[in-house]
Every structure is written in structure tokens, then in C-alpha cells.
């Protein structure tokens, strides 16, 4: 079967995996461990898609010193690693859809503002390792979403036979859509995720997923 797209660049949190419960729990423990008031779940949800550092800054009631930020990052990562994603789960149809996409000869990479070790641990937990060509975590890339160099300098060279018009980015936040637009590739908004973009983004500029399995029709 021929496909419109030959490379799928997928976000992680809110697109493939429902991680909010784990992220909110670890944020609560992190803030409490550092003597700060813990943010509520809705506030945490609004920061998913940002880097950990930016999320901590936004969620803290007051300014964080560089030392406080460093300690908070370390504490969060320790809590997250210890919890091993016990509250997280795949969104419906993710594994089956990724298998079908792979069988069509489409490569899949993950690009996330999450650390690569956390991504790999989740891929192992959900038995997705063989379906993902490469995970790009924020701690192993020179650029972050939405910078186009992340695509042009770090992802694109790994797939030299794939043209830009054969690339699709799927994600649930404005950061993901900006990344696609900046890179000059197609965008697909996962409306079931955490982004809530209906009133803030020109949705006519990309495909819209109501559920992850909708990708099969879009990519055909």
C-alpha cells in the first residue's frame, strides 16, 4: 500500500500516552518536598508539552532561584522514575494503529520535551519499542520543539529518502503544531489530548484526530 506520508513524528504525553495522573502526582510530591504549595491537577494539565523547567516555573507561586529549580528538576525526575508510570496508560488504539502504520512501511519517531530515559521506560512498559524507530528526548537533542532545526538538523538526516511533504507531525499542543509549521511539514492535532486548542489556533491548517486510530485514514 502506498502512503501519503512515510515518516510520522509523534509527541508522547497527551498523544500516545495518557500521563496526566503521573505527572500531577510527581509535581505534587516535588513541590511538597521543597516546601512549596502544590499545584492542582488542572494547572499541571495546562503545562504539559512544556519543558520540565518551564512547567516548574509556571506552576510555582513565586520565582524559583536557579538552585531551587535544579533541586526541583532532580526531585521530579526521581519521583517519576520511582513511580515507573504506574498511573499512565496508552490512549485507545495506539498500539494497534502503530502496528498498522509500521506494516505499511512508515517510520515512527517520538519527539518529546520529556527525558529520553522516561520515554524508553514507557515504550518498554507498553511493548512499543519495536514500533518506534527512535525516541528524541529533550535531554539528547540540541534543539527543542518548536525550533525547526530539531527536524532539519537532527531528524531529517536520519531519513534521507523521505521528502518534507512525506512527513506528518502529530501532537496535542500548540508547541507540536508550531514545530510542524516551522519545519514546513504537515501537522495533525490530537484533539483528545491536553492542548485545548479549538479557540486559539487556526485548525484549518492541519488534520484533526478525534482518536488515534484516525491516523490510518489520514496517512493512506
PDB file of C-alpha atoms in Angstrom:
ATOM      1  CA  UNK A   1       0.000   0.000   0.000  1.00  0.00           C
ATOM      2  CA  UNK A   2       1.319   3.434  -0.918  1.00  0.00           C
ATOM      3  CA  UNK A   3       1.085   6.122   1.739  1.00  0.00           C
ATOM      4  CA  UNK A   4       0.792   9.870   1.611  1.00  0.00           C
ATOM      5  CA  UNK A   5       3.323  10.038   4.446  1.00  0.00           C
ATOM      6  CA  UNK A   6       6.459   7.973   5.058  1.00  0.00           C
ATOM      7  CA  UNK A   7       7.586   9.427   8.384  1.00  0.00           C
ATOM      8  CA  UNK A   8       5.413  10.055  11.436  1.00  0.00           C
ATOM      9  CA  UNK A   9       6.807  12.318  14.152  1.00  0.00           C
ATOM     10  CA  UNK A  10       4.707  11.742  17.259  1.00  0.00           C
ATOM     11  CA  UNK A  11       4.502  13.615  20.520  1.00  0.00           C
ATOM     12  CA  UNK A  12       4.353  11.496  23.673  1.00  0.00           C
ATOM     13  CA  UNK A  13       2.338  12.952  26.586  1.00  0.00           C
ATOM     14  CA  UNK A  14      -1.255  13.549  25.573  1.00  0.00           C
ATOM     15  CA  UNK A  15      -0.785  11.971  22.154  1.00  0.00           C
ATOM     16  CA  UNK A  16       0.364   8.387  22.645  1.00  0.00           C
ATOM     17  CA  UNK A  17       0.156   8.040  26.415  1.00  0.00           C
ATOM     18  CA  UNK A  18      -2.227   9.467  28.981  1.00  0.00           C
ATOM     19  CA  UNK A  19       0.312  10.580  31.586  1.00  0.00           C
ATOM     20  CA  UNK A  20      -1.515  13.363  33.420  1.00  0.00           C
ATOM     21  CA  UNK A  21      -2.145  11.391  36.619  1.00  0.00           C
ATOM     22  CA  UNK A  22       1.550  10.510  36.940  1.00  0.00           C
ATOM     23  CA  UNK A  23       2.739  13.998  36.062  1.00  0.00           C
ATOM     24  CA  UNK A  24       0.318  15.614  38.534  1.00  0.00           C
ATOM     25  CA  UNK A  25       1.280  13.210  41.330  1.00  0.00           C
ATOM     26  CA  UNK A  26       5.015  13.778  40.783  1.00  0.00           C
ATOM     27  CA  UNK A  27       4.557  17.549  40.622  1.00  0.00           C
ATOM     28  CA  UNK A  28       2.642  17.465  43.918  1.00  0.00           C
ATOM     29  CA  UNK A  29       5.385  15.466  45.613  1.00  0.00           C
ATOM     30  CA  UNK A  30       8.091  17.699  44.134  1.00  0.00           C
ATOM     31  CA  UNK A  31       6.529  20.913  45.385  1.00  0.00           C
ATOM     32  CA  UNK A  32       5.792  19.452  48.813  1.00  0.00           C
ATOM     33  CA  UNK A  33       9.356  18.141  49.125  1.00  0.00           C
ATOM     34  CA  UNK A  34      10.675  21.647  48.514  1.00  0.00           C
ATOM     35  CA  UNK A  35       8.254  23.352  50.874  1.00  0.00           C
ATOM     36  CA  UNK A  36       6.073  24.939  48.175  1.00  0.00           C
ATOM     37  CA  UNK A  37       2.312  24.869  47.742  1.00  0.00           C
ATOM     38  CA  UNK A  38       1.413  22.035  45.369  1.00  0.00           C
ATOM     39  CA  UNK A  39      -0.386  22.953  42.115  1.00  0.00           C
ATOM     40  CA  UNK A  40      -3.763  21.446  41.326  1.00  0.00           C
ATOM     41  CA  UNK A  41      -4.357  18.938  38.551  1.00  0.00           C
ATOM     42  CA  UNK A  42      -5.830  21.442  36.102  1.00  0.00           C
ATOM     43  CA  UNK A  43      -2.827  23.729  36.473  1.00  0.00           C
ATOM     44  CA  UNK A  44      -0.483  20.820  35.792  1.00  0.00           C
ATOM     45  CA  UNK A  45      -2.519  19.778  32.766  1.00  0.00           C
ATOM     46  CA  UNK A  46      -2.068  23.249  31.257  1.00  0.00           C
ATOM     47  CA  UNK A  47       1.740  22.873  31.357  1.00  0.00           C
ATOM     48  CA  UNK A  48       2.003  19.500  29.623  1.00  0.00           C
ATOM     49  CA  UNK A  49       4.025  19.945  26.462  1.00  0.00           C
ATOM     50  CA  UNK A  50       6.386  22.472  28.050  1.00  0.00           C
ATOM     51  CA  UNK A  51       9.863  21.544  29.214  1.00  0.00           C
ATOM     52  CA  UNK A  52      10.087  20.402  32.838  1.00  0.00           C
ATOM     53  CA  UNK A  53      11.919  23.589  33.781  1.00  0.00           C
ATOM     54  CA  UNK A  54       9.281  25.816  32.202  1.00  0.00           C
ATOM     55  CA  UNK A  55       6.493  23.784  33.808  1.00  0.00           C
ATOM     56  CA  UNK A  56       8.027  24.180  37.261  1.00  0.00           C
ATOM     57  CA  UNK A  57       8.477  27.911  36.781  1.00  0.00           C
ATOM     58  CA  UNK A  58       4.891  28.348  35.646  1.00  0.00           C
ATOM     59  CA  UNK A  59       3.414  26.231  38.427  1.00  0.00           C
ATOM     60  CA  UNK A  60       5.344  27.821  41.273  1.00  0.00           C
ATOM     61  CA  UNK A  61       3.504  30.630  43.055  1.00  0.00           C
ATOM     62  CA  UNK A  62       6.691  32.692  43.258  1.00  0.00           C
ATOM     63  CA  UNK A  63      10.022  32.939  41.434  1.00  0.00           C
ATOM     64  CA  UNK A  64      12.406  29.988  41.638  1.00  0.00           C
ATOM     65  CA  UNK A  65      16.110  30.527  42.150  1.00  0.00           C
ATOM     66  CA  UNK A  66      18.454  28.550  39.915  1.00  0.00           C
ATOM     67  CA  UNK A  67      19.265  26.280  42.854  1.00  0.00           C
ATOM     68  CA  UNK A  68      15.602  25.721  43.689  1.00  0.00           C
ATOM     69  CA  UNK A  69      14.872  24.961  40.057  1.00  0.00           C
ATOM     70  CA  UNK A  70      17.743  22.487  39.846  1.00  0.00           C
ATOM     71  CA  UNK A  71      16.629  20.716  43.030  1.00  0.00           C
ATOM     72  CA  UNK A  72      13.043  20.614  41.814  1.00  0.00           C
ATOM     73  CA  UNK A  73      14.051  19.102  38.471  1.00  0.00           C
ATOM     74  CA  UNK A  74      16.106  16.444  40.240  1.00  0.00           C
ATOM     75  CA  UNK A  75      13.288  15.670  42.689  1.00  0.00           C
ATOM     76  CA  UNK A  76      10.667  15.386  39.943  1.00  0.00           C
ATOM     77  CA  UNK A  77      12.789  13.057  37.857  1.00  0.00           C
ATOM     78  CA  UNK A  78      13.475  10.879  40.891  1.00  0.00           C
ATOM     79  CA  UNK A  79       9.776  10.633  41.733  1.00  0.00           C
ATOM     80  CA  UNK A  80       8.858   9.934  38.092  1.00  0.00           C
ATOM     81  CA  UNK A  81      11.482   7.209  37.737  1.00  0.00           C
ATOM     82  CA  UNK A  82      10.416   5.586  41.017  1.00  0.00           C
ATOM     83  CA  UNK A  83       6.743   5.576  40.067  1.00  0.00           C
ATOM     84  CA  UNK A  84       7.521   3.916  36.701  1.00  0.00           C
ATOM     85  CA  UNK A  85       4.413   5.303  35.057  1.00  0.00           C
ATOM     86  CA  UNK A  86       2.077   3.237  37.203  1.00  0.00           C
ATOM     87  CA  UNK A  87      -0.830   5.645  36.627  1.00  0.00           C
ATOM     88  CA  UNK A  88      -0.217   6.112  32.905  1.00  0.00           C
ATOM     89  CA  UNK A  89      -1.922   4.237  30.098  1.00  0.00           C
ATOM     90  CA  UNK A  90      -1.993   4.217  26.324  1.00  0.00           C
ATOM     91  CA  UNK A  91      -4.753   6.129  24.636  1.00  0.00           C
ATOM     92  CA  UNK A  92      -7.217   3.753  22.927  1.00  0.00           C
ATOM     93  CA  UNK A  93      -5.987   2.241  19.680  1.00  0.00           C
ATOM     94  CA  UNK A  94      -2.392   3.457  19.947  1.00  0.00           C
ATOM     95  CA  UNK A  95      -0.623   0.091  19.832  1.00  0.00           C
ATOM     96  CA  UNK A  96      -2.823  -1.331  17.074  1.00  0.00           C
ATOM     97  CA  UNK A  97      -2.529   1.822  14.979  1.00  0.00           C
ATOM     98  CA  UNK A  98       1.252   1.982  15.316  1.00  0.00           C
ATOM     99  CA  UNK A  99       1.491  -1.676  14.277  1.00  0.00           C
ATOM    100  CA  UNK A 100      -0.563  -0.995  11.157  1.00  0.00           C
ATOM    101  CA  UNK A 101       1.494   2.099  10.342  1.00  0.00           C
ATOM    102  CA  UNK A 102       4.685   0.050  10.683  1.00  0.00           C
ATOM    103  CA  UNK A 103       3.272  -2.658   8.437  1.00  0.00           C
ATOM    104  CA  UNK A 104       2.655  -0.013   5.790  1.00  0.00           C
ATOM    105  CA  UNK A 105       6.368   0.790   5.832  1.00  0.00           C
ATOM    106  CA  UNK A 106       6.064   4.116   7.669  1.00  0.00           C
ATOM    107  CA  UNK A 107       8.785   5.011  10.169  1.00  0.00           C
ATOM    108  CA  UNK A 108       7.715   6.455  13.523  1.00  0.00           C
ATOM    109  CA  UNK A 109       9.812   8.624  15.813  1.00  0.00           C
ATOM    110  CA  UNK A 110       8.866  10.223  19.110  1.00  0.00           C
ATOM    111  CA  UNK A 111       9.814  13.828  19.821  1.00  0.00           C
ATOM    112  CA  UNK A 112       9.095  14.936  23.356  1.00  0.00           C
ATOM    113  CA  UNK A 113      10.084  17.513  25.947  1.00  0.00           C
ATOM    114  CA  UNK A 114      10.350  14.514  28.272  1.00  0.00           C
ATOM    115  CA  UNK A 115      13.708  12.906  29.099  1.00  0.00           C
ATOM    116  CA  UNK A 116      14.674  10.020  26.835  1.00  0.00           C
ATOM    117  CA  UNK A 117      15.023   7.512  29.710  1.00  0.00           C
ATOM    118  CA  UNK A 118      11.414   8.145  30.739  1.00  0.00           C
ATOM    119  CA  UNK A 119      10.285   7.680  27.143  1.00  0.00           C
ATOM    120  CA  UNK A 120      12.196   4.417  26.768  1.00  0.00           C
ATOM    121  CA  UNK A 121      10.836   3.107  30.069  1.00  0.00           C
ATOM    122  CA  UNK A 122       7.287   3.795  28.877  1.00  0.00           C
ATOM    123  CA  UNK A 123       7.914   2.204  25.478  1.00  0.00           C
ATOM    124  CA  UNK A 124       9.138  -0.916  27.264  1.00  0.00           C
ATOM    125  CA  UNK A 125       6.191  -0.941  29.665  1.00  0.00           C
ATOM    126  CA  UNK A 126       3.663  -0.656  26.840  1.00  0.00           C
ATOM    127  CA  UNK A 127       5.525  -3.013  24.488  1.00  0.00           C
ATOM    128  CA  UNK A 128       6.068  -0.341  21.839  1.00  0.00           C
ATOM    129  CA  UNK A 129       9.854  -0.497  21.490  1.00  0.00           C
ATOM    130  CA  UNK A 130       9.873  -2.343  18.167  1.00  0.00           C
ATOM    131  CA  UNK A 131       7.344   0.087  16.680  1.00  0.00           C
ATOM    132  CA  UNK A 132       9.418   3.230  17.252  1.00  0.00           C
ATOM    133  CA  UNK A 133      12.467   3.926  15.074  1.00  0.00           C
ATOM    134  CA  UNK A 134      13.936   6.402  17.564  1.00  0.00           C
ATOM    135  CA  UNK A 135      12.856   8.410  20.612  1.00  0.00           C
ATOM    136  CA  UNK A 136      14.085  12.009  20.767  1.00  0.00           C
ATOM    137  CA  UNK A 137      14.026  13.219  24.379  1.00  0.00           C
ATOM    138  CA  UNK A 138      14.730  16.775  25.398  1.00  0.00           C
ATOM    139  CA  UNK A 139      17.967  15.746  27.095  1.00  0.00           C
ATOM    140  CA  UNK A 140      19.538  14.203  23.968  1.00  0.00           C
ATOM    141  CA  UNK A 141      18.755  16.855  21.349  1.00  0.00           C
ATOM    142  CA  UNK A 142      20.432  20.167  20.620  1.00  0.00           C
ATOM    143  CA  UNK A 143      17.129  21.874  19.906  1.00  0.00           C
ATOM    144  CA  UNK A 144      13.654  21.741  21.377  1.00  0.00           C
ATOM    145  CA  UNK A 145      10.212  21.930  19.871  1.00  0.00           C
ATOM    146  CA  UNK A 146       9.100  24.169  18.204  1.00  0.00           C
ATOM    147  CA  UNK A 147      12.532  25.033  16.736  1.00  0.00           C
ATOM    148  CA  UNK A 148      12.686  23.815  13.108  1.00  0.00           C
ATOM    149  CA  UNK A 149      16.356  22.820  13.447  1.00  0.00           C
ATOM    150  CA  UNK A 150      15.210  19.887  15.568  1.00  0.00           C
ATOM    151  CA  UNK A 151      13.659  18.469  12.413  1.00  0.00           C
ATOM    152  CA  UNK A 152      16.052  19.720   9.740  1.00  0.00           C
ATOM    153  CA  UNK A 153      19.317  19.037  11.594  1.00  0.00           C
ATOM    154  CA  UNK A 154      18.547  16.106  13.892  1.00  0.00           C
ATOM    155  CA  UNK A 155      15.639  14.083  12.483  1.00  0.00           C
ATOM    156  CA  UNK A 156      15.664  14.611   8.721  1.00  0.00           C
ATOM    157  CA  UNK A 157      19.304  13.419   8.218  1.00  0.00           C
ATOM    158  CA  UNK A 158      18.307  10.009   9.618  1.00  0.00           C
ATOM    159  CA  UNK A 159      15.719   9.562   6.844  1.00  0.00           C
ATOM    160  CA  UNK A 160      17.463  10.891   3.705  1.00  0.00           C
ATOM    161  CA  UNK A 161      14.986   9.278   1.299  1.00  0.00           C
ATOM    162  CA  UNK A 162      11.954  10.962   2.880  1.00  0.00           C
ATOM    163  CA  UNK A 163      10.848  14.296   1.444  1.00  0.00           C
ATOM    164  CA  UNK A 164       9.391  17.065   3.600  1.00  0.00           C
ATOM    165  CA  UNK A 165       5.933  16.636   2.054  1.00  0.00           C
ATOM    166  CA  UNK A 166       6.013  12.986   3.200  1.00  0.00           C
ATOM    167  CA  UNK A 167       6.364  13.902   6.893  1.00  0.00           C
ATOM    168  CA  UNK A 168       3.489  14.248   9.360  1.00  0.00           C
ATOM    169  CA  UNK A 169       3.755  15.594  12.909  1.00  0.00           C
ATOM    170  CA  UNK A 170       1.045  14.536  15.359  1.00  0.00           C
ATOM    171  CA  UNK A 171       0.647  16.156  18.763  1.00  0.00           C
ATOM    172  CA  UNK A 172      -1.871  17.652  21.144  1.00  0.00           C
ATOM    173  CA  UNK A 173      -0.408  21.076  21.962  1.00  0.00           C
ATOM    174  CA  UNK A 174       0.419  24.322  20.233  1.00  0.00           C
ATOM    175  CA  UNK A 175       4.105  23.518  20.617  1.00  0.00           C
ATOM    176  CA  UNK A 176       3.644  20.465  18.384  1.00  0.00           C
ATOM    177  CA  UNK A 177       1.738  22.389  15.728  1.00  0.00           C
ATOM    178  CA  UNK A 178       4.253  25.235  15.753  1.00  0.00           C
ATOM    179  CA  UNK A 179       7.045  22.699  15.358  1.00  0.00           C
ATOM    180  CA  UNK A 180       5.406  21.250  12.246  1.00  0.00           C
ATOM    181  CA  UNK A 181       4.635  24.638  10.716  1.00  0.00           C
ATOM    182  CA  UNK A 182       8.128  25.985  11.447  1.00  0.00           C
ATOM    183  CA  UNK A 183       9.691  22.889   9.885  1.00  0.00           C
ATOM    184  CA  UNK A 184       7.494  23.086   6.796  1.00  0.00           C
ATOM    185  CA  UNK A 185       5.792  19.701   7.264  1.00  0.00           C
ATOM    186  CA  UNK A 186       2.191  18.616   7.764  1.00  0.00           C
ATOM    187  CA  UNK A 187       0.545  18.873  11.180  1.00  0.00           C
ATOM    188  CA  UNK A 188      -2.103  16.748  12.863  1.00  0.00           C
ATOM    189  CA  UNK A 189      -3.766  17.840  16.105  1.00  0.00           C
ATOM    190  CA  UNK A 190      -4.671  15.119  18.630  1.00  0.00           C
ATOM    191  CA  UNK A 191      -7.833  16.780  19.928  1.00  0.00           C
ATOM    192  CA  UNK A 192      -8.342  14.127  22.630  1.00  0.00           C
ATOM    193  CA  UNK A 193      -5.134  15.216  24.417  1.00  0.00           C
ATOM    194  CA  UNK A 194      -4.261  18.068  26.739  1.00  0.00           C
ATOM    195  CA  UNK A 195      -3.927  21.003  24.351  1.00  0.00           C
ATOM    196  CA  UNK A 196      -7.421  22.515  24.170  1.00  0.00           C
ATOM    197  CA  UNK A 197      -6.598  24.461  21.013  1.00  0.00           C
ATOM    198  CA  UNK A 198     -10.033  24.999  19.485  1.00  0.00           C
ATOM    199  CA  UNK A 199     -10.213  28.745  20.050  1.00  0.00           C
ATOM    200  CA  UNK A 200      -6.526  29.642  19.880  1.00  0.00           C
ATOM    201  CA  UNK A 201      -5.160  28.016  16.731  1.00  0.00           C
ATOM    202  CA  UNK A 202      -6.107  28.064  13.040  1.00  0.00           C
ATOM    203  CA  UNK A 203      -7.244  24.464  12.959  1.00  0.00           C
ATOM    204  CA  UNK A 204      -7.917  24.588   9.239  1.00  0.00           C
ATOM    205  CA  UNK A 205      -4.134  24.409   8.857  1.00  0.00           C
ATOM    206  CA  UNK A 206      -3.895  20.792   9.975  1.00  0.00           C
ATOM    207  CA  UNK A 207      -5.646  17.467  10.227  1.00  0.00           C
ATOM    208  CA  UNK A 208      -7.606  16.739  13.391  1.00  0.00           C
ATOM    209  CA  UNK A 209      -7.650  13.422  15.250  1.00  0.00           C
ATOM    210  CA  UNK A 210     -10.685  12.576  17.331  1.00  0.00           C
ATOM    211  CA  UNK A 211      -8.948   9.329  18.266  1.00  0.00           C
ATOM    212  CA  UNK A 212      -5.506   7.990  17.450  1.00  0.00           C
ATOM    213  CA  UNK A 213      -6.818   5.374  15.013  1.00  0.00           C
ATOM    214  CA  UNK A 214      -7.973   8.207  12.726  1.00  0.00           C
ATOM    215  CA  UNK A 215      -4.331   8.396  11.596  1.00  0.00           C
ATOM    216  CA  UNK A 216      -4.775   5.339   9.402  1.00  0.00           C
ATOM    217  CA  UNK A 217      -7.149   7.175   7.089  1.00  0.00           C
ATOM    218  CA  UNK A 218      -5.108  10.388   7.127  1.00  0.00           C
ATOM    219  CA  UNK A 219      -1.895   8.611   6.214  1.00  0.00           C
ATOM    220  CA  UNK A 220      -3.363   6.476   3.427  1.00  0.00           C
TER     221      UNK A 220
END
